[in-house]
Coordinates of C-alpha atoms in Angstrom, one line a residue:
M93 CA 120.2 105.4 109.2
E94 CA 117.2 107.9 110.1
A95 CA 117.5 110.9 111.6
T96 CA 117.2 111.3 115.6
F97 CA 116.6 114.2 117.6
S98 CA 116.7 114.6 121.4
R99 CA 114.0 115.4 123.7
R100 CA 114.6 118.8 123.7
Q101 CA 114.5 119.4 120.3
I102 CA 110.9 117.7 119.8
L103 CA 109.6 119.4 122.6
F104 CA 110.6 122.8 120.9
M105 CA 109.1 121.4 118.0
L106 CA 105.7 120.7 119.6
L107 CA 105.8 124.0 121.5
L108 CA 105.6 125.7 118.5
S109 CA 103.4 123.3 116.1
L110 CA 100.7 122.8 118.9
G111 CA 101.4 126.0 120.4
I112 CA 100.0 128.4 117.8
S113 CA 96.5 126.4 118.3
N114 CA 97.0 126.9 121.9
H115 CA 97.9 130.4 122.0
V116 CA 95.5 131.4 119.3
F117 CA 92.7 129.3 117.7
I118 CA 91.4 127.7 121.2
I119 CA 90.9 131.4 122.8
P120 CA 88.0 132.7 121.3
H121 CA 86.0 129.2 121.2
L122 CA 86.9 128.9 124.9
I123 CA 85.7 132.4 126.0
Q124 CA 82.4 132.0 124.0
A125 CA 81.8 128.6 125.8
A126 CA 82.9 129.6 129.5
G127 CA 83.2 133.4 129.6
R128 CA 84.3 134.6 132.6
D129 CA 85.4 131.5 134.0
S130 CA 87.6 130.4 131.5
W131 CA 90.4 130.1 133.8
F132 CA 88.6 127.4 135.7
S133 CA 87.9 125.7 132.3
I134 CA 91.7 125.6 132.0
L135 CA 92.3 124.4 135.4
L136 CA 89.6 121.6 134.6
G137 CA 91.1 120.7 130.9
Y138 CA 94.8 120.6 133.0
V139 CA 93.7 118.1 135.6
V140 CA 92.0 115.6 133.3
L141 CA 95.0 116.2 130.8
L142 CA 97.3 114.9 133.3
G143 CA 95.8 111.4 133.7
W144 CA 95.5 111.2 129.9
S145 CA 99.3 112.1 129.4
L146 CA 99.8 109.3 132.2
I147 CA 98.1 106.8 130.2
L148 CA 100.0 108.2 127.1
Y149 CA 103.1 107.9 128.4
L150 CA 102.5 104.1 129.4
V151 CA 101.7 103.5 126.0
L152 CA 105.0 105.1 124.6
K153 CA 107.2 102.9 127.4
S154 CA 105.3 100.2 125.6
M155 CA 106.5 101.1 122.0
H156 CA 110.2 101.3 123.1
A157 CA 111.4 102.2 119.6
T158 CA 109.4 100.7 117.2
T159 CA 107.3 102.9 114.6
F160 CA 103.9 103.6 115.4
N161 CA 102.7 101.1 112.3
D162 CA 105.3 98.5 113.2
W163 CA 103.9 98.5 116.7
L164 CA 100.5 98.2 115.9
K165 CA 101.1 95.3 113.2
E166 CA 102.7 93.3 116.1
R167 CA 99.5 93.2 117.5
I168 CA 96.4 93.8 116.0
G169 CA 97.5 92.7 112.2
K170 CA 97.8 94.5 109.5
F171 CA 94.0 95.0 108.8
G172 CA 93.6 96.5 112.6
C173 CA 96.5 98.3 111.8
S174 CA 95.0 100.0 108.7
L175 CA 91.8 100.5 110.3
V176 CA 93.7 102.6 113.1
C177 CA 95.8 104.5 110.8
G178 CA 93.0 105.6 108.8
V179 CA 91.1 107.0 111.6
L180 CA 94.4 108.7 112.7
V181 CA 94.9 110.5 109.2
L182 CA 91.5 111.7 109.2
Y183 CA 92.1 113.4 112.4
L184 CA 95.2 115.0 111.1
L185 CA 93.7 115.6 107.9
I186 CA 90.9 117.8 109.3
L187 CA 93.6 119.3 111.6
G188 CA 95.7 120.3 108.4
M189 CA 92.8 121.9 107.2
L190 CA 91.9 124.0 110.0
I191 CA 95.3 125.4 110.8
I192 CA 95.1 126.8 106.9
F193 CA 91.9 127.9 107.1
D194 CA 92.5 129.7 110.2
T195 CA 96.0 131.3 109.2
T196 CA 94.8 132.2 105.7
R197 CA 91.1 134.0 107.6
N198 CA 93.4 135.9 110.2
I199 CA 95.8 137.0 106.8
N200 CA 92.5 138.3 105.0
I201 CA 91.5 139.9 107.9
Y202 CA 94.1 141.9 108.8
L203 CA 96.9 142.3 106.8
L204 CA 95.5 141.7 102.8
P205 CA 92.2 142.0 102.5
R206 CA 92.0 143.5 99.3
T207 CA 94.6 139.7 97.8
P208 CA 92.4 137.1 96.3
N209 CA 92.1 134.7 98.7
A210 CA 93.6 131.8 96.1
V211 CA 96.8 133.9 96.2
V212 CA 96.7 134.1 100.3
V213 CA 96.1 130.2 100.6
L214 CA 98.3 129.3 97.5
S215 CA 101.6 130.8 98.8
F216 CA 100.8 130.0 102.3
V217 CA 100.6 125.9 101.4
L218 CA 103.5 126.4 99.3
V219 CA 105.7 127.3 102.3
S220 CA 104.6 124.3 104.3
Y221 CA 104.8 122.1 101.1
S222 CA 108.5 122.8 100.9
A223 CA 109.5 122.7 104.4
A224 CA 107.3 119.5 104.8
R225 CA 109.5 118.0 101.6
S226 CA 112.2 118.9 103.1
G227 CA 111.9 116.5 105.8
L228 CA 111.3 116.2 109.6
K229 CA 114.9 117.8 110.1
T230 CA 114.5 120.8 108.5
I231 CA 110.9 121.1 110.4
V232 CA 112.9 120.2 114.0
Y233 CA 115.9 122.8 113.3
M234 CA 113.6 125.7 112.1
S235 CA 111.7 125.2 115.1
T236 CA 114.5 125.3 117.6
V237 CA 115.7 128.7 115.8
L238 CA 112.0 130.4 115.8
L239 CA 110.3 129.1 119.2
P240 CA 112.6 131.3 121.4
I241 CA 111.9 134.3 119.4
V242 CA 108.5 133.7 119.4
W243 CA 108.5 132.9 122.8
L244 CA 110.2 136.7 123.2
L245 CA 107.6 138.2 121.7
G246 CA 104.8 136.4 123.6
I247 CA 106.6 138.1 126.8
S248 CA 107.0 141.3 125.6
I249 CA 103.0 141.3 124.5
S250 CA 102.7 140.6 127.9
I251 CA 104.1 143.0 129.8
L252 CA 104.1 146.1 127.2
T253 CA 99.7 145.9 127.7
M254 CA 100.0 145.3 131.6
K255 CA 98.5 149.1 131.4
S256 CA 95.9 148.5 129.1
K257 CA 94.1 145.3 131.5
D258 CA 92.1 144.9 134.5
Y259 CA 92.3 141.9 136.3
G260 CA 89.5 142.6 137.8
I261 CA 87.1 142.2 135.5
I262 CA 87.6 138.4 136.1
H263 CA 85.5 138.8 138.8
P264 CA 83.1 137.4 140.2
F265 CA 84.3 133.5 140.0
F266 CA 81.9 131.0 139.1
V267 CA 79.2 132.8 137.5
E268 CA 78.8 131.0 134.5
G269 CA 77.3 127.7 136.2
I270 CA 78.6 124.3 135.9
G271 CA 77.7 123.5 132.2
P272 CA 79.8 126.5 130.4
N273 CA 82.6 125.4 132.7
L274 CA 82.9 122.0 131.1
H275 CA 82.0 122.7 127.7
G276 CA 85.5 125.1 128.1
G277 CA 87.0 122.2 129.8
V278 CA 86.1 120.0 126.6
I279 CA 87.7 122.8 124.5
V280 CA 90.9 122.8 126.6
F281 CA 91.2 118.8 126.6
G282 CA 90.0 118.7 122.7
G283 CA 92.3 121.1 122.1
S284 CA 95.1 119.8 123.5
V285 CA 94.8 115.6 122.5
E286 CA 97.4 116.5 119.4
L287 CA 99.5 115.2 121.8
L288 CA 98.9 111.7 120.7
V289 CA 101.3 112.7 117.8
L290 CA 103.8 111.9 120.2
L291 CA 103.2 108.3 119.2
L292 CA 104.4 109.0 115.6
L293 CA 107.4 111.2 116.6
Q294 CA 108.6 108.6 119.8
H295 CA 111.0 106.4 117.4
K296 CA 112.5 109.6 116.0
I297 CA 114.1 110.5 119.7
S298 CA 117.1 109.5 120.7
K299 CA 116.5 108.7 124.4
P300 CA 112.9 107.6 125.6
I301 CA 110.1 110.4 126.5
S302 CA 110.3 110.4 130.1
Y303 CA 106.8 111.8 132.0
G304 CA 108.5 114.5 133.1
A305 CA 109.3 115.7 129.9
M306 CA 105.7 115.4 128.7
F307 CA 104.3 116.9 131.8
V308 CA 106.6 119.5 131.1
L309 CA 105.5 119.9 127.6
L310 CA 101.7 119.8 128.9
T311 CA 101.7 122.5 131.1
L312 CA 103.5 124.6 129.1
L313 CA 101.0 124.2 126.5
I314 CA 98.8 124.5 128.8
G315 CA 100.5 128.0 129.9
L316 CA 100.1 128.9 126.4
I317 CA 96.1 128.9 126.1
A318 CA 96.1 130.5 130.1
G319 CA 98.4 133.5 129.4
P320 CA 96.1 134.6 126.2
T321 CA 92.9 134.2 127.5
L322 CA 93.4 135.8 130.9
G323 CA 95.1 138.6 129.0
S324 CA 91.9 138.8 126.5
L325 CA 89.8 138.9 129.2
S326 CA 91.5 141.6 131.6
A327 CA 92.0 143.9 128.5
F328 CA 88.7 143.8 126.6
G329 CA 86.7 141.7 128.7
P330 CA 84.4 138.8 128.5
S331 CA 81.7 139.8 126.2
E332 CA 84.0 141.8 123.7
A333 CA 86.6 139.4 124.1
G334 CA 84.4 136.3 122.8
N335 CA 82.9 138.3 119.7
M336 CA 86.8 139.4 118.5
R337 CA 87.8 136.3 115.9
F338 CA 91.6 136.3 117.3
P339 CA 91.7 137.7 120.7
A340 CA 95.4 137.3 121.0
F341 CA 95.9 139.1 118.1
E342 CA 94.0 142.3 118.8
Q343 CA 96.1 142.4 121.9
W344 CA 99.2 143.5 119.6
R345 CA 97.0 146.4 118.9
L346 CA 97.2 147.6 122.2
V347 CA 100.5 148.6 122.7
M348 CA 102.4 151.6 122.7
I349 CA 106.5 152.2 122.8
G350 CA 106.6 156.0 123.8
D351 CA 104.7 158.3 122.1
Y352 CA 105.2 157.9 118.7
I353 CA 105.5 154.2 118.2
S354 CA 102.4 151.7 117.9
H355 CA 100.6 149.4 114.8
V356 CA 103.8 146.8 116.0
D357 CA 101.5 144.0 115.6
F358 CA 102.9 143.4 112.6
L359 CA 105.0 141.3 114.7
A360 CA 102.4 139.3 115.8
V361 CA 102.4 138.2 111.8
F362 CA 105.9 136.5 112.9
Q363 CA 104.6 134.6 115.5
L364 CA 101.7 133.5 113.4
M365 CA 103.7 132.3 110.3
A366 CA 106.4 130.7 112.8
G367 CA 103.4 128.5 114.1
S368 CA 101.2 128.1 111.6
V369 CA 104.1 126.9 109.2
T370 CA 105.6 124.7 111.4
R371 CA 102.5 123.1 112.5
S372 CA 101.2 122.7 108.7
A373 CA 104.4 121.1 107.6
L374 CA 104.6 118.5 110.8
L375 CA 100.7 117.9 110.0
L376 CA 102.0 116.8 106.3
H377 CA 105.2 115.1 106.8
L378 CA 103.0 112.6 109.8
L379 CA 99.9 112.2 107.1
S380 CA 102.6 111.1 104.6
E381 CA 104.6 108.8 106.9
L382 CA 101.4 107.5 108.1
V383 CA 100.3 106.1 104.4
I384 CA 103.7 105.3 102.7
G385 CA 105.7 103.4 105.9
R386 CA 108.8 102.7 104.2
F387 CA 108.3 103.4 100.6
P388 CA 109.9 107.1 100.1
K389 CA 109.4 106.1 96.0
F390 CA 106.0 107.5 96.2
R391 CA 106.6 110.1 99.4
Q392 CA 106.2 113.0 97.1
T393 CA 103.1 111.9 95.2
V394 CA 101.2 111.7 98.5
L395 CA 102.6 114.6 100.0
G396 CA 101.2 116.8 96.7
F397 CA 97.8 115.1 97.4
F398 CA 97.7 115.6 101.1
T399 CA 99.0 119.4 100.5
A400 CA 95.9 119.7 98.1
L401 CA 93.4 118.1 99.9
V402 CA 93.4 120.5 103.2
S403 CA 93.5 123.2 100.8
I404 CA 90.2 122.3 99.9
P405 CA 88.2 124.3 102.5
S406 CA 90.4 127.4 102.4
L407 CA 90.1 127.3 98.5
M408 CA 86.5 127.2 98.5
Q409 CA 85.8 129.9 100.3
I410 CA 84.0 128.4 103.0
S411 CA 81.9 131.0 104.8
D412 CA 84.0 132.0 108.0
I413 CA 81.2 132.3 110.4
T414 CA 79.5 128.7 109.4
M415 CA 82.9 127.1 110.0
Q416 CA 83.7 128.7 113.6
E417 CA 80.3 127.3 114.3
V418 CA 80.9 123.6 113.2
V419 CA 84.1 123.6 114.8
H420 CA 83.0 125.4 118.2
R421 CA 79.4 122.8 118.2
Y422 CA 81.4 120.0 116.9
F423 CA 85.0 119.7 116.1
Y424 CA 86.4 120.1 120.3
T425 CA 83.6 117.5 121.7
L426 CA 84.2 115.1 118.8
S427 CA 88.4 115.6 119.7
F428 CA 88.0 115.1 123.4
I429 CA 85.7 111.9 122.6
F430 CA 88.6 110.6 120.0
G431 CA 91.4 111.7 122.3
I432 CA 89.8 109.0 125.0
T433 CA 88.8 106.4 122.9
M434 CA 91.8 106.3 120.9
L435 CA 94.1 106.4 123.6
A436 CA 91.7 103.8 125.6
A437 CA 92.3 101.3 122.3
L438 CA 96.1 102.0 122.4
Y439 CA 96.7 101.0 125.7
V440 CA 94.5 97.8 125.9
F441 CA 96.6 97.0 122.6
S442 CA 99.4 97.3 124.9
F443 CA 99.1 94.6 126.5
I444 CA 98.5 92.2 123.2
P445 CA 101.5 89.5 123.2
K446 CA 103.4 90.3 119.7
R447 CA 102.7 88.0 116.7
K448 CA 105.0 86.8 114.3
G449 CA 104.4 88.6 110.7
G450 CA 102.0 91.2 111.6
Y451 CA 99.0 88.5 110.3

């Protein structure tokens, strides 16, 4: 019998996994797009996501305790299932490549500038692969232990940097114009459509997920964008924060405990690694689940293949400037389109009567 988890455990895992992207990697792109009005873009994205999450809830309700693959086969056949799963695999692969690239680049910039890139990448990938290989139970239990610590550190940095912040910098409102605000809203939405992973996890949850639980999860994830965004704007200003590679990380460098204790940004490393390892391990696990279905015989081979695949951009040492430009211009917009299109298609599929045999 497959292990099942409570809604709270899955919530913890998703907060840690999706939260690292919302809390760290989205923010520089959001500030570059919307500048001083980033807070308004977050609000716009949140409103749209509330409607989008309601449709996601209806699709999840239609699935009951059926696996995603079986649910698709019952409605659109094996070929249609393969097509939809193929698109989802591509999306998860891109997410995996981005988390490994951004995490290892952060380590290279702030912590190990003289360490060969391959050593950093392979070390991180090995840890992520080991967690994924151990199964979803390991990832879930790891998240439930790590998230409270990560959360306490987040609250601590917010309090300890209060003296360095001036929220008056956020005024005046609505100076950027509607275009940048909409672009920022697309970034917020595009970075949050990863909630689609619930489609691949819902059959592992002991009780059906309610819309209330989904609302709480979405609100907390948006809060993880709003907190460090407002903190970065008030601490560094929109121009300086927009030029920073990791503005959320830079806030740790403002911390002084008394007159003699500084440079506590090593605590940010704990936050970064806790979220990044959980995220990459979960993505690798879901990729292997999507491809192999019920054939565990090839699980390790497939998992190893995907682990090697998501490591390629980082090992190739693609220019960070080029990568961030591509992400800023294309990724979030395409993710926005993907999230709406995929969910709309699944919602339509939920009305198709079940067919026997999946053909």
